[in-house]
Amino acid sequence: MDSPLDLPELVYLIGRFITLWEPVKNRPRQFTFYPKDLIACMNVNKTWQRILAPLLWTVHHDSWMEDWDIPQDFIATHGRHIRYLSLSWDRPLSTFQSTTRLCELELSGTDINLTTYLVRSNPQLARLDLTLPEGASNPDLQAALESLTRLQRLRLSYVEQPDAGLISRILLNNPDLTELSLDHLNSPTAPPIDQPLLSLTNLHLDCDWYQSPGLVHLLPVCPNLEVLTFSVNSHCPANEIAHMLKKHCPKLKTLKGIQDFDIFDSEMMMTDDQFVTLIQSTCRLVHFDMSINNLTTSICQALLGLHASWLETVHLVLGGYSSDTFDNINKILSSCPNLTSFAISSEVEECPAQAALGMFTESWNCAKLTTFKVSGLCFSDEEVAEDTLNTRLEIDPADQIAEDDSVIWGYAPDKEQHRRQFREALTADGWVLDSAPRYRTFRSHSFQGHALAHAIFGRCSALPGMRTAHLNDFEYVRTG
């Protein structure tokens, strides 16, 4: 060996520090495949190629790698190196014949034969995310699923008539399971589980409760549950869930509610009383991430009455607003000293700036706050909006972070001085525009709109730990 750079351990360590995947801006949990640097290193010599090739193939995600158009036979040659595999459309079984050392597997859109083979050939799986194909009752697939014993995270989705016995056997066969997600399952009966799932701390139930009432009976066998995510549609058995949480899940500290606001209808949502009952089901709520009709006084009082000193995260998606909405936001921000992240958005209608000024009635008592996000706010009064310039521009992604953030500070030429002064103030406080929406609608702004923008950044700048501020899809980061 002529050089220490030919030491396999050192070459492998170098390869581990080379970036293969880059995060996609404004798309959480999405990445772009960027192998050029690692491939360049593989071309140094045969030793480097032999050692670094497995790193190149550790992750295979067909959606994120689609642009590379990798030949199937090439994947088959290197399939033994794959440890994380995600497939969203069908492939020939021969392509993954040698893929038998997986740690994580995501499948959706693959046929029954490939699904069965990959599950059966990887009994060491720690994570399985499976959208079951037609023929999910196939005995070979069921046997493959029951053979798994090392799962720590499991997601099963889109099963029309699931075998409750199969689900219970999978759960009982994996004593180290910590996260369970059952999405869009029609399960009228409860899985027959006769012993507690002691390792399970995170339960995700995205279902139509009318079709799946049996899933609620998972709660009594989860004594160490810390996180519950569930659908908040009108069929949700909120009182039953609250009773079970209070009786069987003393460690619960996170409640997350799911609702599809594309079809929002207040009559399809849980009532305020049901939300209050759920909030009162735990003695220590740390994270509250919920889709609700409105932040009413009763919901606000329930949150603050029991959990003001515990809350660290409050994220709310509102179906609408009322005169009390922003007063209640102000109460949360002024009553939760351990709050680190606050976000609120309206998915149905824009709220006028004048109403939103209610957020600043009292001083905020949240010195630990690092992230503040509001969206769905209208910075123009109704009478101004009728007379404003509404021009839809498409911004090139390469120029997405542009200087012209007129959507916030106003488009008309006579506002230029205010915009310039405001930018100077933001810069002085260390704020930098980090991302902006691809599409923007420019329009003139009211006095209240400018006052709201000043108030938001005035409060954010006064908080020592504040690092990120989102305002109607514009994200500012604090560098100072």
Short mmCIF file of C-alpha atoms in Angstrom, two decimals, residues 96-466:
data_model
loop_
_atom_site.label_atom_id
_atom_site.label_comp_id
_atom_site.label_asym_id
_atom_site.label_seq_id
_atom_site.Cartn_x
_atom_site.Cartn_y
_atom_site.Cartn_z
CA PHE A 96 -34.57 -6.50 -6.91
CA GLN A 97 -33.74 -10.20 -6.75
CA SER A 98 -30.55 -9.49 -4.78
CA THR A 99 -32.07 -6.81 -2.51
CA THR A 100 -32.14 -8.80 0.71
CA ARG A 101 -30.42 -6.55 3.26
CA LEU A 102 -32.95 -3.75 3.63
CA CYS A 103 -33.40 -1.76 6.82
CA GLU A 104 -36.32 0.33 5.52
CA LEU A 105 -38.89 -0.41 2.82
CA GLU A 106 -41.61 1.82 1.29
CA LEU A 107 -43.97 0.31 -1.30
CA SER A 108 -46.97 1.78 -3.08
CA GLY A 109 -48.12 0.73 -6.53
CA THR A 110 -46.09 -2.48 -6.68
CA ASP A 111 -47.80 -5.74 -7.59
CA ILE A 112 -48.49 -8.54 -5.15
CA ASN A 113 -45.56 -10.70 -6.26
CA LEU A 114 -42.85 -8.04 -5.88
CA THR A 115 -44.38 -6.85 -2.58
CA THR A 116 -44.43 -10.38 -1.19
CA TYR A 117 -40.87 -11.12 -2.33
CA LEU A 118 -39.35 -7.97 -0.82
CA VAL A 119 -41.13 -8.40 2.52
CA ARG A 120 -40.30 -12.12 2.75
CA SER A 121 -36.66 -11.63 1.70
CA ASN A 122 -35.97 -8.95 4.32
CA PRO A 123 -36.97 -10.32 7.74
CA GLN A 124 -34.57 -7.86 9.38
CA LEU A 125 -36.66 -4.81 8.37
CA ALA A 126 -36.83 -2.08 11.00
CA ARG A 127 -39.29 0.11 9.09
CA LEU A 128 -42.09 -0.84 6.69
CA ASP A 129 -44.37 1.63 4.87
CA LEU A 130 -46.80 -0.40 2.81
CA THR A 131 -49.75 0.64 0.69
CA LEU A 132 -51.25 -2.76 0.16
CA PRO A 133 -51.96 -3.74 -3.45
CA GLU A 134 -55.04 -5.50 -4.69
CA GLY A 135 -54.98 -9.05 -3.45
CA ALA A 136 -53.80 -8.05 0.03
CA SER A 137 -55.56 -11.16 1.34
CA ASN A 138 -53.04 -13.30 -0.56
CA PRO A 139 -51.84 -15.97 1.93
CA ASP A 140 -48.21 -15.66 0.79
CA LEU A 141 -48.18 -11.91 1.50
CA GLN A 142 -49.90 -12.41 4.85
CA ALA A 143 -47.34 -15.06 5.80
CA ALA A 144 -44.51 -12.72 4.77
CA LEU A 145 -45.93 -9.91 6.92
CA GLU A 146 -46.34 -12.23 9.89
CA SER A 147 -42.72 -13.36 9.56
CA LEU A 148 -41.41 -9.88 10.44
CA THR A 149 -40.23 -9.63 14.05
CA ARG A 150 -37.86 -6.63 14.19
CA LEU A 151 -40.08 -3.76 13.08
CA GLN A 152 -39.76 -0.48 14.94
CA ARG A 153 -41.94 1.62 12.61
CA LEU A 154 -44.93 0.36 10.62
CA ARG A 155 -47.39 2.07 8.30
CA LEU A 156 -50.23 0.21 6.57
CA SER A 157 -52.62 2.11 4.32
CA TYR A 158 -55.56 1.74 1.96
CA VAL A 159 -56.94 -1.62 2.94
CA GLU A 160 -60.65 -2.03 2.18
CA GLN A 161 -61.35 -5.03 4.39
CA PRO A 162 -58.32 -5.64 6.61
CA ASP A 163 -57.95 -8.86 8.51
CA ALA A 164 -58.10 -7.67 12.12
CA GLY A 165 -56.40 -10.88 13.18
CA LEU A 166 -53.50 -10.26 10.78
CA ILE A 167 -52.97 -6.74 12.12
CA SER A 168 -52.94 -7.99 15.71
CA ARG A 169 -50.48 -10.78 14.88
CA ILE A 170 -48.13 -8.31 13.16
CA LEU A 171 -48.24 -6.03 16.21
CA LEU A 172 -47.67 -8.82 18.70
CA ASN A 173 -44.83 -10.31 16.63
CA ASN A 174 -42.88 -7.03 16.83
CA PRO A 175 -42.32 -6.17 20.49
CA ASP A 176 -39.93 -3.30 19.64
CA LEU A 177 -42.51 -1.42 17.54
CA THR A 178 -42.52 2.26 18.58
CA GLU A 179 -44.51 3.89 15.75
CA LEU A 180 -47.72 2.58 14.17
CA SER A 181 -49.69 4.29 11.39
CA LEU A 182 -52.96 2.85 10.08
CA ASP A 183 -54.25 5.06 7.27
CA HIS A 184 -57.50 4.75 5.36
CA LEU A 185 -58.32 1.34 6.76
CA ASN A 186 -61.93 0.25 6.96
CA SER A 187 -61.80 -1.64 10.24
CA PRO A 188 -65.24 -2.00 11.83
CA THR A 189 -63.91 -4.44 14.46
CA ALA A 190 -61.04 -4.04 16.88
CA PRO A 191 -57.81 -6.00 16.35
CA PRO A 192 -57.89 -8.76 18.99
CA ILE A 193 -54.86 -7.87 21.13
CA ASP A 194 -54.69 -9.49 24.55
CA GLN A 195 -51.44 -7.96 25.81
CA PRO A 196 -50.04 -4.43 26.02
CA LEU A 197 -47.83 -2.98 23.29
CA LEU A 198 -45.25 -1.67 25.71
CA SER A 199 -42.87 -0.10 23.18
CA LEU A 200 -45.52 1.76 21.18
CA THR A 201 -45.25 5.52 21.81
CA ASN A 202 -46.55 7.01 18.54
CA LEU A 203 -49.96 6.08 17.07
CA HIS A 204 -51.31 7.58 13.81
CA LEU A 205 -54.94 6.88 12.84
CA ASP A 206 -55.92 8.69 9.62
CA CYS A 207 -59.28 7.08 8.99
CA ASP A 208 -62.97 7.62 8.47
CA TRP A 209 -64.25 6.85 11.95
CA TYR A 210 -67.64 5.92 10.54
CA GLN A 211 -65.99 3.10 8.58
CA SER A 212 -63.34 2.25 11.17
CA PRO A 213 -64.80 2.48 14.69
CA GLY A 214 -62.78 -0.53 15.83
CA LEU A 215 -59.43 1.28 15.70
CA VAL A 216 -60.21 3.28 18.83
CA HIS A 217 -59.80 0.08 20.85
CA LEU A 218 -56.06 0.12 20.20
CA LEU A 219 -55.68 2.83 22.85
CA PRO A 220 -56.17 0.60 25.94
CA VAL A 221 -53.20 -1.57 24.89
CA CYS A 222 -50.83 1.42 24.51
CA PRO A 223 -49.91 2.32 28.12
CA ASN A 224 -46.77 4.23 27.08
CA LEU A 225 -48.36 6.25 24.27
CA GLU A 226 -46.89 9.75 23.95
CA VAL A 227 -48.13 10.91 20.52
CA LEU A 228 -51.63 10.46 19.08
CA THR A 229 -52.45 11.63 15.56
CA PHE A 230 -56.05 11.15 14.44
CA SER A 231 -58.73 12.30 12.04
CA VAL A 232 -60.96 15.03 13.48
CA ASN A 233 -63.98 14.44 11.25
CA SER A 234 -67.47 14.64 12.73
CA HIS A 235 -67.66 10.86 13.22
CA CYS A 236 -64.66 10.89 15.55
CA PRO A 237 -65.59 9.23 18.87
CA ALA A 238 -63.92 12.06 20.78
CA ASN A 239 -65.51 11.33 24.14
CA GLU A 240 -64.55 7.66 23.94
CA ILE A 241 -61.00 8.54 22.88
CA ALA A 242 -60.70 11.06 25.74
CA HIS A 243 -61.95 8.49 28.25
CA MET A 244 -59.45 5.88 27.06
CA LEU A 245 -56.56 8.34 27.01
CA LYS A 246 -57.27 9.47 30.54
CA LYS A 247 -57.58 5.90 31.81
CA HIS A 248 -54.90 4.04 29.83
CA CYS A 249 -52.37 6.55 28.42
CA PRO A 250 -50.94 8.64 31.27
CA LYS A 251 -47.79 9.58 29.33
CA LEU A 252 -49.58 11.26 26.41
CA LYS A 253 -48.08 14.67 25.64
CA THR A 254 -48.85 15.28 21.93
CA LEU A 255 -52.22 15.59 20.16
CA LYS A 256 -52.31 16.03 16.38
CA GLY A 257 -55.52 16.38 14.39
CA ILE A 258 -55.92 15.73 10.65
CA GLN A 259 -58.55 17.27 8.37
CA ASP A 260 -58.78 17.71 4.60
CA PHE A 261 -59.59 21.40 4.15
CA ASP A 262 -60.06 20.99 0.41
CA ILE A 263 -63.56 19.89 1.31
CA PHE A 264 -63.86 21.89 4.52
CA ASP A 265 -67.27 22.09 6.08
CA SER A 266 -67.78 23.02 9.72
CA GLU A 267 -70.45 20.36 9.99
CA MET A 268 -67.85 17.71 9.05
CA MET A 269 -65.61 18.68 11.98
CA MET A 270 -65.63 17.83 15.64
CA THR A 271 -67.42 20.33 17.89
CA ASP A 272 -65.69 22.74 20.27
CA ASP A 273 -66.87 20.68 23.24
CA GLN A 274 -65.23 17.57 21.77
CA PHE A 275 -61.92 19.40 21.31
CA VAL A 276 -62.12 20.64 24.90
CA THR A 277 -62.77 17.09 26.15
CA LEU A 278 -59.70 15.80 24.32
CA ILE A 279 -57.51 18.64 25.60
CA GLN A 280 -58.59 17.75 29.13
CA SER A 281 -57.79 14.03 28.66
CA THR A 282 -54.11 14.47 29.52
CA CYS A 283 -52.47 16.22 32.43
CA ARG A 284 -49.41 17.35 30.49
CA LEU A 285 -49.95 18.50 26.91
CA VAL A 286 -46.65 19.64 25.38
CA HIS A 287 -47.47 19.68 21.65
CA PHE A 288 -50.87 20.66 20.24
CA ASP A 289 -51.07 20.45 16.43
CA MET A 290 -54.71 20.61 15.39
CA SER A 291 -57.14 21.42 12.60
CA ILE A 292 -60.15 23.16 14.14
CA ASN A 293 -63.10 25.28 13.06
CA ASN A 294 -61.84 28.26 15.03
CA LEU A 295 -59.73 29.09 18.05
CA THR A 296 -62.66 29.76 20.34
CA THR A 297 -62.51 31.02 23.89
CA SER A 298 -63.51 27.62 25.28
CA ILE A 299 -60.66 25.84 23.44
CA CYS A 300 -58.19 28.53 24.48
CA GLN A 301 -59.26 28.32 28.12
CA ALA A 302 -58.92 24.53 28.10
CA LEU A 303 -55.38 24.79 26.71
CA LEU A 304 -54.26 27.46 29.14
CA GLY A 305 -56.16 26.23 32.17
CA LEU A 306 -54.33 22.89 32.24
CA HIS A 307 -51.28 23.17 30.03
CA ALA A 308 -49.98 26.77 29.89
CA SER A 309 -46.77 25.88 31.72
CA TRP A 310 -46.18 22.74 29.59
CA LEU A 311 -46.97 23.82 26.03
CA GLU A 312 -43.96 24.02 23.73
CA THR A 313 -45.67 23.75 20.34
CA VAL A 314 -49.01 25.16 19.20
CA HIS A 315 -49.80 24.70 15.50
CA LEU A 316 -53.35 25.44 14.39
CA VAL A 317 -55.09 25.21 11.02
CA LEU A 318 -58.34 27.17 11.15
CA GLY A 319 -61.46 26.74 9.08
CA GLY A 320 -62.35 30.36 9.78
CA TYR A 321 -62.00 33.18 12.28
CA SER A 322 -64.13 35.35 14.55
CA SER A 323 -63.67 38.52 16.56
CA ASP A 324 -62.14 36.48 19.40
CA THR A 325 -59.67 34.46 17.33
CA PHE A 326 -56.70 36.79 17.56
CA ASP A 327 -57.43 37.81 21.14
CA ASN A 328 -57.12 34.12 22.01
CA ILE A 329 -53.89 33.87 20.03
CA ASN A 330 -52.58 36.74 22.11
CA LYS A 331 -53.56 34.94 25.31
CA ILE A 332 -51.57 31.87 24.26
CA LEU A 333 -48.49 33.92 23.36
CA SER A 334 -48.70 35.84 26.63
CA SER A 335 -49.36 32.81 28.89
CA CYS A 336 -47.01 30.01 27.73
CA PRO A 337 -43.44 30.68 28.93
CA ASN A 338 -42.04 27.45 27.43
CA LEU A 339 -43.49 27.93 23.96
CA THR A 340 -40.87 27.38 21.25
CA SER A 341 -42.97 27.17 18.05
CA PHE A 342 -46.27 28.83 17.15
CA ALA A 343 -48.05 28.56 13.81
CA ILE A 344 -51.53 29.45 12.67
CA SER A 345 -53.10 29.44 9.23
CA SER A 346 -56.51 29.88 7.68
CA GLU A 347 -57.20 27.49 4.83
CA VAL A 348 -60.62 28.81 3.86
CA GLU A 349 -60.71 32.59 3.90
CA GLU A 350 -58.31 35.46 4.34
CA CYS A 351 -58.49 37.36 7.57
CA PRO A 352 -58.29 41.19 7.41
CA ALA A 353 -55.24 42.79 8.93
CA GLN A 354 -57.21 44.93 11.35
CA ALA A 355 -58.59 41.83 13.12
CA ALA A 356 -55.14 40.24 13.24
CA LEU A 357 -53.78 43.20 15.20
CA GLY A 358 -55.51 41.60 18.18
CA MET A 359 -52.45 39.37 18.51
CA PHE A 360 -50.59 42.29 20.08
CA THR A 361 -53.05 43.48 22.73
CA GLU A 362 -50.80 42.22 25.53
CA SER A 363 -47.05 41.63 25.60
CA TRP A 364 -45.86 38.14 24.70
CA ASN A 365 -44.45 36.00 27.49
CA CYS A 366 -42.60 33.39 25.41
CA ALA A 367 -38.89 34.15 25.58
CA LYS A 368 -38.06 30.64 24.28
CA LEU A 369 -39.98 31.10 21.02
CA THR A 370 -37.83 30.28 17.99
CA THR A 371 -40.43 29.92 15.19
CA PHE A 372 -43.49 32.07 14.46
CA LYS A 373 -45.73 31.45 11.47
CA VAL A 374 -48.95 33.05 10.28
CA SER A 375 -50.58 32.54 6.91
CA GLY A 376 -53.94 33.30 5.37
CA LEU A 377 -53.78 36.98 6.38
CA CYS A 378 -55.02 39.65 4.00
CA PHE A 379 -52.90 42.80 4.14
CA SER A 380 -55.47 44.88 2.23
CA ASP A 381 -58.83 46.14 3.39
CA GLU A 382 -61.81 44.95 1.35
CA GLU A 383 -62.44 48.37 -0.13
CA VAL A 384 -58.78 48.67 -1.13
CA ALA A 385 -58.63 45.16 -2.57
CA GLU A 386 -61.41 45.95 -5.06
CA ASP A 387 -59.32 48.72 -6.54
CA THR A 388 -55.87 47.13 -6.47
CA LEU A 389 -53.56 45.73 -9.07
CA ASN A 390 -53.84 41.94 -9.15
CA THR A 391 -51.06 40.62 -11.35
CA ARG A 392 -50.09 36.97 -11.16
CA LEU A 393 -46.42 36.49 -11.91
CA GLU A 394 -44.52 33.23 -12.22
CA ILE A 395 -41.15 33.42 -10.53
CA ASP A 396 -38.33 31.29 -11.86
CA PRO A 397 -37.18 28.85 -9.12
CA ALA A 398 -33.60 30.04 -9.51
CA ASP A 399 -34.74 33.54 -8.59
CA GLN A 400 -37.27 32.49 -6.00
CA ILE A 401 -35.64 34.45 -3.21
CA ALA A 402 -35.99 37.84 -4.80
CA GLU A 403 -35.64 41.33 -3.44
CA ASP A 404 -39.16 42.26 -4.45
CA ASP A 405 -41.36 41.04 -1.60
CA SER A 406 -44.11 43.46 -2.66
CA VAL A 407 -46.82 40.98 -1.76
CA ILE A 408 -46.13 41.94 1.85
CA TRP A 409 -44.99 45.53 1.69
CA GLY A 410 -47.10 46.94 -1.14
CA TYR A 411 -46.81 47.29 -4.92
CA ALA A 412 -47.74 50.89 -5.66
CA PRO A 413 -44.78 53.24 -6.35
CA ASP A 414 -45.74 55.55 -3.49
CA LYS A 415 -45.09 52.67 -1.08
CA GLU A 416 -41.48 52.28 -2.21
CA GLN A 417 -40.10 54.46 0.54
CA HIS A 418 -41.96 52.48 3.23
CA ARG A 419 -40.77 49.21 1.74
CA ARG A 420 -37.16 50.39 1.64
CA GLN A 421 -37.25 51.64 5.21
CA PHE A 422 -38.82 48.42 6.40
CA ARG A 423 -36.20 46.29 4.63
CA GLU A 424 -33.47 48.38 6.21
CA ALA A 425 -35.03 47.81 9.63
CA LEU A 426 -35.24 44.06 9.02
CA THR A 427 -31.62 43.94 7.90
CA ALA A 428 -30.55 45.87 10.98
CA ASP A 429 -32.29 43.28 13.16
CA GLY A 430 -30.59 40.44 11.29
CA TRP A 431 -33.59 39.23 9.20
CA VAL A 432 -32.96 37.79 5.74
CA LEU A 433 -35.58 36.64 3.23
CA ASP A 434 -34.91 32.92 2.86
CA SER A 435 -37.76 31.73 0.64
CA ALA A 436 -40.74 33.13 -1.25
CA PRO A 437 -43.70 31.61 -3.12
CA ARG A 438 -43.29 30.79 -6.78
CA TYR A 439 -46.54 32.58 -7.59
CA ARG A 440 -47.36 35.99 -6.19
CA THR A 441 -50.34 38.28 -6.34
CA PHE A 442 -49.27 41.92 -6.00
CA ARG A 443 -51.65 44.46 -4.59
CA SER A 444 -51.61 47.69 -2.66
CA HIS A 445 -51.77 47.53 1.10
CA SER A 446 -53.81 49.26 3.74
CA PHE A 447 -52.53 51.18 6.72
CA GLN A 448 -53.55 48.23 8.92
CA GLY A 449 -51.60 45.87 6.69
CA HIS A 450 -48.40 47.84 7.16
CA ALA A 451 -49.07 48.15 10.89
CA LEU A 452 -49.52 44.37 11.14
CA ALA A 453 -46.24 43.65 9.34
CA HIS A 454 -44.39 46.08 11.59
CA ALA A 455 -46.02 44.61 14.70
CA ILE A 456 -45.14 41.02 13.78
CA PHE A 457 -41.48 41.70 13.14
CA GLY A 458 -41.29 44.10 16.05
CA ARG A 459 -42.37 41.35 18.44
CA CYS A 460 -40.24 38.69 16.75
CA SER A 461 -37.15 40.90 16.87
CA ALA A 462 -37.64 41.49 20.59
CA LEU A 463 -37.48 37.76 21.38
CA PRO A 464 -33.86 36.66 21.91
CA GLY A 465 -34.30 33.10 20.64
CA MET A 466 -36.37 33.88 17.55
#
